[in-house]
Coordinates of C-alpha atoms in Angstrom, one line a residue:
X1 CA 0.0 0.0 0.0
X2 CA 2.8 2.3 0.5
X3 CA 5.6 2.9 -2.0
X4 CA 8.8 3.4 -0.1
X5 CA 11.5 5.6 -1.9
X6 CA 15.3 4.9 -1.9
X7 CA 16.3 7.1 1.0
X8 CA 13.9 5.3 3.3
X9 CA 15.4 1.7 1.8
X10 CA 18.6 2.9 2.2
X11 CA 18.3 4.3 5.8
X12 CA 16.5 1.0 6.6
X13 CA 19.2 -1.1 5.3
X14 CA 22.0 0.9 7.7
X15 CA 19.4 0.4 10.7
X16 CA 19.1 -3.2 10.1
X17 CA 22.7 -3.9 9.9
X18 CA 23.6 -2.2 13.1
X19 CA 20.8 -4.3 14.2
X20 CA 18.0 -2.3 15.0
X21 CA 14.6 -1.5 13.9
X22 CA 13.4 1.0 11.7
X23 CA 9.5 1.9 10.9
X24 CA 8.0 4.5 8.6
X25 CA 5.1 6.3 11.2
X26 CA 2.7 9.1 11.2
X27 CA 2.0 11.4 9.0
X28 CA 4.4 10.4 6.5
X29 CA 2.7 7.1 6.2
X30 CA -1.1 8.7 6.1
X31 CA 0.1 11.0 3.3
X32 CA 1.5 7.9 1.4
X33 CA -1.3 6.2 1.5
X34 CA -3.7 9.0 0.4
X35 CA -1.1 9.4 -2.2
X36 CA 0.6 12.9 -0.9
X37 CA 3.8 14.0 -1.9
X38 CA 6.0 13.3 0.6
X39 CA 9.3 14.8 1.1
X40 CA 10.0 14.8 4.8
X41 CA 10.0 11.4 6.4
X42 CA 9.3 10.7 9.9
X43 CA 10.8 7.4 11.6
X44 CA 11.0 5.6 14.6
X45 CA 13.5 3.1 16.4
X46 CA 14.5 1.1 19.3
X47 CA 17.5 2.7 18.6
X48 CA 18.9 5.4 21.1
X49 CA 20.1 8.7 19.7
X50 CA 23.5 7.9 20.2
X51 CA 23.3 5.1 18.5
X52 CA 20.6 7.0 15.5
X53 CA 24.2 9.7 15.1
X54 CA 26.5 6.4 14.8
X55 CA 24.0 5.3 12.0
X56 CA 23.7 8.5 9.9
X57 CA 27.5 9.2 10.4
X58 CA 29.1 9.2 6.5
X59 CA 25.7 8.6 5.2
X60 CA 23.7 12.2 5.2
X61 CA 24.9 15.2 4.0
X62 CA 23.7 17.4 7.3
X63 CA 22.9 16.0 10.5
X64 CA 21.5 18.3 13.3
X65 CA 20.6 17.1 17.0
X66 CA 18.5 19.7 18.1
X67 CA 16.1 17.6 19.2
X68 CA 18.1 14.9 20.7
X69 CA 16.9 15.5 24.6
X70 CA 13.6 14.5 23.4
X71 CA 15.3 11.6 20.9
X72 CA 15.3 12.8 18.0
X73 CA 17.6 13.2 15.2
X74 CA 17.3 15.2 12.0
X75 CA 19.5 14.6 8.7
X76 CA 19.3 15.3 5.0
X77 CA 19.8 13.7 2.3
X78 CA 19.7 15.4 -1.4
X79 CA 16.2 17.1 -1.4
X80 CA 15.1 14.7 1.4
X81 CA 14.6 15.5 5.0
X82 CA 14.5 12.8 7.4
X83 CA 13.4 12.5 11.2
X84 CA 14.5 9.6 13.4
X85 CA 12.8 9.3 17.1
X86 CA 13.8 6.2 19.2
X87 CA 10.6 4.8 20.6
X88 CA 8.9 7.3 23.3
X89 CA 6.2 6.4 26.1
X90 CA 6.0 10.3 27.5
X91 CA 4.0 11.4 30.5
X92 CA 2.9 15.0 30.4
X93 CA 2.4 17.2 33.8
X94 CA -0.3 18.5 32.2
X95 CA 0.4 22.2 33.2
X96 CA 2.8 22.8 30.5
X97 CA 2.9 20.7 27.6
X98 CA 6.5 20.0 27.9
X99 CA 6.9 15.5 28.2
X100 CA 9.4 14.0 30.5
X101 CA 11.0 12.1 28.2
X102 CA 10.8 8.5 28.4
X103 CA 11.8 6.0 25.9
X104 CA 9.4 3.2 25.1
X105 CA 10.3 -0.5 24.2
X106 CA 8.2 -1.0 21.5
X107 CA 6.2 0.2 18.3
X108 CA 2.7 -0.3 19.7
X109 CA 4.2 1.8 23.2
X110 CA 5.5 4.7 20.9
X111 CA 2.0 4.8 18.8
X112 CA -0.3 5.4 21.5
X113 CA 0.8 8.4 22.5
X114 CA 0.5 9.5 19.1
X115 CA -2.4 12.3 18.5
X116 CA -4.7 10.4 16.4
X117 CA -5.3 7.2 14.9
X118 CA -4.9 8.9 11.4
X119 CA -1.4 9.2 12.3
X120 CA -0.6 6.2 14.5
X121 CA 0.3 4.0 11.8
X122 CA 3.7 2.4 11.0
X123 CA 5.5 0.3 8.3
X124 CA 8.3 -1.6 9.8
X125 CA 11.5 -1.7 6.7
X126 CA 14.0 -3.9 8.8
X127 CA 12.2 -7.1 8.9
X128 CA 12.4 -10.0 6.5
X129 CA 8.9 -8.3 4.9
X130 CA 7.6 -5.2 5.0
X131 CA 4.9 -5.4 8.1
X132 CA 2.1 -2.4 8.3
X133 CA 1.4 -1.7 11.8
X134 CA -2.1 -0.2 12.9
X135 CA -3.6 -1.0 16.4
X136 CA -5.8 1.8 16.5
X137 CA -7.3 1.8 13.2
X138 CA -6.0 4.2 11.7
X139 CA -6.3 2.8 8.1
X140 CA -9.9 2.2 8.4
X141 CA -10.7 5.8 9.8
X142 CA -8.5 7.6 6.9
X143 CA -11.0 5.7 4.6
X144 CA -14.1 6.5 6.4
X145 CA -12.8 10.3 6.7
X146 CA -13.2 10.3 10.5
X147 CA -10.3 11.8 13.0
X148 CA -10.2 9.8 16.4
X149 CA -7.8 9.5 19.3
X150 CA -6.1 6.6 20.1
X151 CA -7.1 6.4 23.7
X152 CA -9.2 9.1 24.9
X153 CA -9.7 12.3 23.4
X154 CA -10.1 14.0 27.2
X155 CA -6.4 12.2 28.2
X156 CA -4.8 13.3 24.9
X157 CA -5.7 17.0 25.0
X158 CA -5.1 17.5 28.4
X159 CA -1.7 16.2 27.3
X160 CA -1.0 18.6 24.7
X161 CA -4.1 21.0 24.1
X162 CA -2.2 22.0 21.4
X163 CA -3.7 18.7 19.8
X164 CA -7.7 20.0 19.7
X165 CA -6.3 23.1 17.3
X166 CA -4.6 20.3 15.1
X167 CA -7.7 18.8 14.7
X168 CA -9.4 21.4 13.0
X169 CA -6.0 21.8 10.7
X170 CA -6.6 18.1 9.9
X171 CA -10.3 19.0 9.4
X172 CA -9.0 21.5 6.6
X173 CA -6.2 19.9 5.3
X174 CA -7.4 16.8 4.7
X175 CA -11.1 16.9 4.6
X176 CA -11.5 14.9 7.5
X177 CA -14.8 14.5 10.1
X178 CA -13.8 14.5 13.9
X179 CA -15.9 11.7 15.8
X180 CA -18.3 12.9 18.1
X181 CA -16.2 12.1 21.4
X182 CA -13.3 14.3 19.6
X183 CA -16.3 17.2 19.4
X184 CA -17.2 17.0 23.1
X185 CA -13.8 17.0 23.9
X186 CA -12.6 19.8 21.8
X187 CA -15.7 21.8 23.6
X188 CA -15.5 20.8 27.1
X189 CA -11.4 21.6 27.0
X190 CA -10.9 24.3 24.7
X191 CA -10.1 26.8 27.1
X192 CA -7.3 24.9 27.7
X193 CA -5.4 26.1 24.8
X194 CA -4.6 29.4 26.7
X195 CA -1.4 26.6 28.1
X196 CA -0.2 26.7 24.8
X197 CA 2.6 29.9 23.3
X198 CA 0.7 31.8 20.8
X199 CA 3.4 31.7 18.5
X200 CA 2.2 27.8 18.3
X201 CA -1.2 28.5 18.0
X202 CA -0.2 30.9 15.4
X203 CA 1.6 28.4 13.3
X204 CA -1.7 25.5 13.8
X205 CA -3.6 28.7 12.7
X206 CA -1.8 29.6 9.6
X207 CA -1.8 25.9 8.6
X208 CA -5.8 25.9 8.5
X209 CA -6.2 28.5 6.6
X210 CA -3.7 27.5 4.1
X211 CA -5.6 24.5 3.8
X212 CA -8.6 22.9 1.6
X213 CA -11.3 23.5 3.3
X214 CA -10.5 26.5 5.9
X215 CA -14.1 27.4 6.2
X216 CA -15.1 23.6 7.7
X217 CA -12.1 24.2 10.1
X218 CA -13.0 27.5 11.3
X219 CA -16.9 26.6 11.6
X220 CA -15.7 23.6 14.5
X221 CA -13.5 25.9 16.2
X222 CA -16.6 28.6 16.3
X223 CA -18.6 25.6 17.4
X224 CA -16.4 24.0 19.8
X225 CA -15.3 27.2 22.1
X226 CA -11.8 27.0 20.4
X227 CA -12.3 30.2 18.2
X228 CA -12.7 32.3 21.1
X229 CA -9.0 31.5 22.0
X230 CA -7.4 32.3 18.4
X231 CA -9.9 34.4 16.9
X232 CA -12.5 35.5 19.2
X233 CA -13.6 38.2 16.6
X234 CA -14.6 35.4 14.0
X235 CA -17.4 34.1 16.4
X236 CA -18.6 37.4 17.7
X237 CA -19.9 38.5 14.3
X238 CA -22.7 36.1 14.4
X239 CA -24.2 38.7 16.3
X240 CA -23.8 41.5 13.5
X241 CA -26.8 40.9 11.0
X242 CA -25.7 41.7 7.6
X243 CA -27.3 45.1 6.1
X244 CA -28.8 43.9 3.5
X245 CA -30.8 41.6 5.7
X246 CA -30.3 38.7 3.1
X247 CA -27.3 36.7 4.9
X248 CA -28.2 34.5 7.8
X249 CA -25.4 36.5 9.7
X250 CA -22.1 38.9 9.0
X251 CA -20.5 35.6 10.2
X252 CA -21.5 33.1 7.0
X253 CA -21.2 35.9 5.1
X254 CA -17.4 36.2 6.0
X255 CA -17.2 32.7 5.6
X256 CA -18.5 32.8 2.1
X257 CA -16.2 35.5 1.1
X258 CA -13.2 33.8 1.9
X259 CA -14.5 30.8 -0.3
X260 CA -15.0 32.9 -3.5
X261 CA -11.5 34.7 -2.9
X262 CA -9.8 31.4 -2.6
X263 CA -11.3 30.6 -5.9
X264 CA -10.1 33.5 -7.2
X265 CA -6.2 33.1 -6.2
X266 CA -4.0 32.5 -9.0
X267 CA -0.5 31.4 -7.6
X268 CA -1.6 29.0 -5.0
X269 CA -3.0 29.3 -1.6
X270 CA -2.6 33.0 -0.2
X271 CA -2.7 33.7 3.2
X272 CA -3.1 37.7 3.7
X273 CA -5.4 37.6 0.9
X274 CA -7.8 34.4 3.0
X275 CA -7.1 36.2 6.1
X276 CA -8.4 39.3 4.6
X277 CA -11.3 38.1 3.2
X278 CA -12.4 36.3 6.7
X279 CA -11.5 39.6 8.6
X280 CA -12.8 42.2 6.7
X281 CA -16.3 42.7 8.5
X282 CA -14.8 42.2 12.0
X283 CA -15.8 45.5 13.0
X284 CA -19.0 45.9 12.1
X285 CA -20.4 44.2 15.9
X286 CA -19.0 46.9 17.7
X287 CA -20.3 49.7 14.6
X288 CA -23.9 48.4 14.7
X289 CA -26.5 50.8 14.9
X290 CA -30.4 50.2 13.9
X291 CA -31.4 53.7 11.8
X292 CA -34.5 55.8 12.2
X293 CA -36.1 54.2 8.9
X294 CA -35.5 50.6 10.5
X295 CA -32.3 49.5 8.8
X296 CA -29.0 48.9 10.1
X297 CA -25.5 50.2 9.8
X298 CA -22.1 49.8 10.5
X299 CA -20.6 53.2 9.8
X300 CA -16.7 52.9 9.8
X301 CA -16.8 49.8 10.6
X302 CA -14.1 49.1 7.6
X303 CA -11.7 51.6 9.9
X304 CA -12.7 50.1 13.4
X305 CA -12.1 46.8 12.1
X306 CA -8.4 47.1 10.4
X307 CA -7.0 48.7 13.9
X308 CA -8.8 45.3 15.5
X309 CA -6.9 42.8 12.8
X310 CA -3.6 44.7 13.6
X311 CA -4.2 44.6 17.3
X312 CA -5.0 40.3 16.8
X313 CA -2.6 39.3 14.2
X314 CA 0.1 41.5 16.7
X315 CA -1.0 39.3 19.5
X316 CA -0.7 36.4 17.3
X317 CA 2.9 37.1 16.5
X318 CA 2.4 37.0 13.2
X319 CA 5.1 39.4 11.2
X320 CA 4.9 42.9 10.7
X321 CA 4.2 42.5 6.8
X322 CA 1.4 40.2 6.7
X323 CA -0.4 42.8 9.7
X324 CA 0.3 45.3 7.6
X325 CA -0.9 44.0 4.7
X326 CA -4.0 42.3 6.2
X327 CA -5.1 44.9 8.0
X328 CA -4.5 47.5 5.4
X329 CA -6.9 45.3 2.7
X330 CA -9.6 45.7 5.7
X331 CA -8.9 49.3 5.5
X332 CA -9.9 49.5 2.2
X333 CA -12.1 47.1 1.2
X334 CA -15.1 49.6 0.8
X335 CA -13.0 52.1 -0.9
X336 CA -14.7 50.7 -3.9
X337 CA -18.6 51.5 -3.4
X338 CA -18.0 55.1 -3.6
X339 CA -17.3 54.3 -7.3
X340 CA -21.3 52.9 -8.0
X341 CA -22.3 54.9 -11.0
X342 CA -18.5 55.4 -12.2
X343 CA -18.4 58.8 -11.2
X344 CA -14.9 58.8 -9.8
X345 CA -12.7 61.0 -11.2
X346 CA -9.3 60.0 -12.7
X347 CA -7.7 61.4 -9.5
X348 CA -9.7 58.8 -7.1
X349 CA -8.8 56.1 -9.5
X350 CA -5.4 56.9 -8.9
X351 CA -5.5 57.6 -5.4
X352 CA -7.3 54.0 -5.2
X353 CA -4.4 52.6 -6.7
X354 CA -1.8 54.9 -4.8
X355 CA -3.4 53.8 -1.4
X356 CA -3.6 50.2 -2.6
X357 CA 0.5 50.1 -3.6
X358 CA 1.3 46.8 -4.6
X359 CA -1.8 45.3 -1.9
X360 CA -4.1 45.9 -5.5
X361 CA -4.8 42.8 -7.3
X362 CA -5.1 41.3 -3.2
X363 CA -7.9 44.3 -3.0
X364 CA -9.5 43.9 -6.4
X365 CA -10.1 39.7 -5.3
X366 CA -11.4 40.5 -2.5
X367 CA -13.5 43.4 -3.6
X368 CA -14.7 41.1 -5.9
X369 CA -15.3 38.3 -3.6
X370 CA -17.5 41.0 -0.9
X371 CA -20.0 40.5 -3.3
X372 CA -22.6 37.6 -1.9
X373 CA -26.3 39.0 -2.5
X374 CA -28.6 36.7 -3.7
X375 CA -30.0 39.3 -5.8
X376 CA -28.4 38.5 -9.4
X377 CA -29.2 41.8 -11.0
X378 CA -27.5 43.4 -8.2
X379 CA -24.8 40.9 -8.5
X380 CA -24.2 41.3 -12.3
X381 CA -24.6 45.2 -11.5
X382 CA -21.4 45.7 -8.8
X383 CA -19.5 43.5 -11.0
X384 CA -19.6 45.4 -13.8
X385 CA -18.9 48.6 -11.9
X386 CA -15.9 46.8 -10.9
X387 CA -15.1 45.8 -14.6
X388 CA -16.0 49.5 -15.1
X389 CA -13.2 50.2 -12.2
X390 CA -10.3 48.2 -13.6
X391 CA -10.3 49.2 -17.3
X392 CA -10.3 52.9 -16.0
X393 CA -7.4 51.9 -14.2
X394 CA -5.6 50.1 -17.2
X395 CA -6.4 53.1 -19.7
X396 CA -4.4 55.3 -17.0
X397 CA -2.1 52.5 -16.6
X398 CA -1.5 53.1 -20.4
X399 CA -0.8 56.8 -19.9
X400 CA 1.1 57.1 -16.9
X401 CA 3.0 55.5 -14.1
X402 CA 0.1 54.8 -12.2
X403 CA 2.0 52.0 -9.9
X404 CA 5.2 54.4 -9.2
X405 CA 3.1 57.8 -9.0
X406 CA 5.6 61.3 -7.9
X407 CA 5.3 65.0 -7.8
X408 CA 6.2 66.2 -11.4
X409 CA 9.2 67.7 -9.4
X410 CA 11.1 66.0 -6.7
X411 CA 12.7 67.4 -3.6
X412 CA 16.1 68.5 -5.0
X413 CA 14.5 70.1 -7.8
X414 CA 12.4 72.1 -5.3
X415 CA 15.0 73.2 -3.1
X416 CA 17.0 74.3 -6.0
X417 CA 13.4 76.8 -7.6
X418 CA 12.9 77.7 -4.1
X419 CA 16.4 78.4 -2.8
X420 CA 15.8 76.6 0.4
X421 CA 17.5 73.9 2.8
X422 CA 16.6 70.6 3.8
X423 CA 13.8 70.8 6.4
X424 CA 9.8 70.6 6.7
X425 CA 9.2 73.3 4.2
X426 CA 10.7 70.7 1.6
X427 CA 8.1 68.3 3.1
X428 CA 5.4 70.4 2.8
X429 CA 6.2 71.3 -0.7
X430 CA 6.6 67.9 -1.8
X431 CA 3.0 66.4 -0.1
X432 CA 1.2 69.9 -2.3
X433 CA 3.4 68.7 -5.7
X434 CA 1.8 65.0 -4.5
X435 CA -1.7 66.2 -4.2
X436 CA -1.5 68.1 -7.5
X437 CA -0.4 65.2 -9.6
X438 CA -3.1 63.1 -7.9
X439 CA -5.6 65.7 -9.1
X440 CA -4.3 66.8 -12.7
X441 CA -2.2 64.2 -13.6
X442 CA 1.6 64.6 -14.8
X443 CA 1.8 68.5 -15.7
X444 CA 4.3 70.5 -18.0
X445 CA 7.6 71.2 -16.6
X446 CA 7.2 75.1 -16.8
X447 CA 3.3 74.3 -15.4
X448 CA 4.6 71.9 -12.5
X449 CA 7.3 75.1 -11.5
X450 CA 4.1 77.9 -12.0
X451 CA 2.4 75.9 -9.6
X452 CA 5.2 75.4 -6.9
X453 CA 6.0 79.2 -7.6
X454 CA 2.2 79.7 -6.8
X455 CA 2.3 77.8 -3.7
X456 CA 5.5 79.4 -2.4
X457 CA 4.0 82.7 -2.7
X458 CA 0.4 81.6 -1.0
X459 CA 2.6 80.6 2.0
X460 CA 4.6 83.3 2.4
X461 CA 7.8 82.7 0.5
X462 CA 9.5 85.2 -1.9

């Protein structure tokens, strides 16, 4: 059932000469057998780490033992990556999730204390024939598409709570239904994930929503409590009713955004873009307000909600590029219905590209993807403003440097018509060159100097 590559034979064959076991386990044997590329291989031994470095010695062309206090060695091999564990039978204080180490005698020991049966398979490569190893059933529940523990889900969580948010990555990533014990688990115990660093929980996170199916993911963590530990702003939007009063909530309508921008990406799964899409209405909760004439509004709410992305995906320790960018898309995601009846003129296009910078084709996708009435005409309507939008921008594109815009004269040059030093003056010049070319376009040279002259005098300089 599961095709093993050269590196693994050959690693096998060292093992077994030195007279030790070897098995393929976990995740690199689930992926094999639902025919995954698999690049990093994960092994296990009776052999001790001293004895894995003995092994590896004049074999691999990097070995690194980072990991050996917990038995574990790391080498590579070409484009492989391999990862050898001698057999573990860890106890957890369950205060930290830190194990005290303790090495286990055999397979079965070292597969129990794996996190679920999906991944508490092994193939043992020493022996005289290949033997697939599964005492939990883990081959039976990859084909039914269920994710169980191998003992209890309430003893493996408390564990490593870390665990509960891998389930929902497995959810994503692989499609995969958690059994109903795993649910009741997952919602009695999520609060214990406030044990785990959030620079782990950021890492589980980013996983998910790189994954297949992020929006199956995030609805068990919303349903199971564990949302309000990463993302409490996802699950408080359920309370936001959506303006147009034809979404069941501003909650599945977020959810249904970031399914129509992931089918809009291009170059493979995009993470500020999918974390845009299912943060762009976070503020409207706390910007709800019910109208004399009976509707409701979120006023700002585009504003509120990029300073609360920043202040989450900060907290998250994710890096300072992907909160800007994120939370800059929120920013200006309704920059675009000011366009409606393609009155802008040129100058908003360009300032709408300007602001955007190189965050546009992100902001046109997920302009694009706001778009979930169930009203076609309406539909077919903002669409075409937006087609409307972009070929504006492309016949300006055609005309000027609409992705590098300047002042028609830079600071140098207006230090030398002004015959002034460096300082704020230059500054203020510079931002009133800006605005003009935002407004008329690229100007003359003798125009661009007329008009700095001009300025110069308004403000009191001969």
């Amino acid at each position: 059932m599961v095709t093993i590559g050269p590196v693994a034979e050959q690693l096998a064959a060292r093992f077994a000469d030195a007279g030790h076991r070897l098995y393929l386990v976990g995740g690199s044997v689930r992926d094999a057998l639902l025919g995954r590329d698999v690049s990093d291989l994960d092994f296990t031994t009776d052999a001790r780490p001293e004895e894995i470095l003995r092994v590896l010695r004049g074999w691999s062309d990097a070995v690194w033992d980072t990991g050996i206090d917990f038995g574990t060695v790391g080498a590579r091999v070409g484009d492989t990556t391999v990862e050898i564990t001698t057999f573990r039978a860890d106890a957890y204080d369950r205060v930290s999730r830190k194990p005290v180490v303790s090495f286990g005698e055999s397979i079965e020991d070292d597969l129990v204390r794996r996190d679920f049966t999906v991944n508490a398979m092994a193939v043992e490569l020493t022996g005289s024939q290949r033997r697939f190893v599964d005492p939990h059933g883990g081959l039976a529940a990859l084909a039914a598409g269920v994710l169980d523990t191998p003992t209890a889900p309430e003893d493996s969580f408390a564990d490593d709570p870390l665990r509960m948010l891998r389930a929902a990555r497995f959810v994503s990533q692989l499609g995969l239904t958690p059994s109903e014990r795993v649910v009741v688990a997952m919602t009695n115990m999520a609060g214990e994930l406030s044990r785990i660093t959030r620079e782990r929980v950021q890492a589980e996170l980013t996983k998910l929503i790189l994954g297949k199916h992020p929006r199956r993911a995030i609805e068990l963590m919303v349903d199971t409590g564990l949302c309000e530990q990463v993302l409490p702003e996802v699950p408080a939007m359920r309370l936001a009713i959506d303006e147009h009063m034809q979404h069941k909530d501003v909650y599945t309508h977020s959810l249904v955004v970031m399914e129509q921008a992931i089918d809009r990406e291009t170059e493979g799964p995009d993470l500020v873009l999918r974390l845009a899409a299912l943060l762009h209405d976070v503020g409207k909760p706390a910007t709800r307000r019910k109208e004399p004439d009976g509707r409701v509004s979120f006023h700002h709410h585009e504003v509120v909600g990029a300073k609360m992305v920043r202040k989450r995906l900060r907290e998250l320790k994710y890096p300072k590029a992907i909160v800007d960018d994120v939370s800059k898309l929120v920013f200006l995601h309704l920059r675009f219905h000011g366009y409606s009846g393609g009155e802008w003129t040129d100058s908003a296009v360009r300032r709408y590209v300007t602001d955007a910078g190189p965050l546009l084709d992100r902001l046109h996708k997920l302009v694009r993807s706001d778009c979930t009435t169930r009203n076609r005409r309406r539909a077919a309507a903002l669409q075409r403003n937006y087609d409307s939008l972009e070929e504006r921008i492309a016949r300006l594109r055609e005309k000027e440097a609409l992705d590098a815009i300047r002042p028609d004269l830079n600071g140098n040059e207006i230090m030398e018509i002004l015959g002034i030093p460096p300082g704020p003056l230059v500054g203020k010049a510079y931002k009133h060159m800006l605005a003009l070319r935002m407004e008329r376009g690229p100007l003359p040279r003798e125009e661009a100097e007329a008009e700095l002259r001009r300025w110069a005098a308004e403000n009191g300089l001969a």
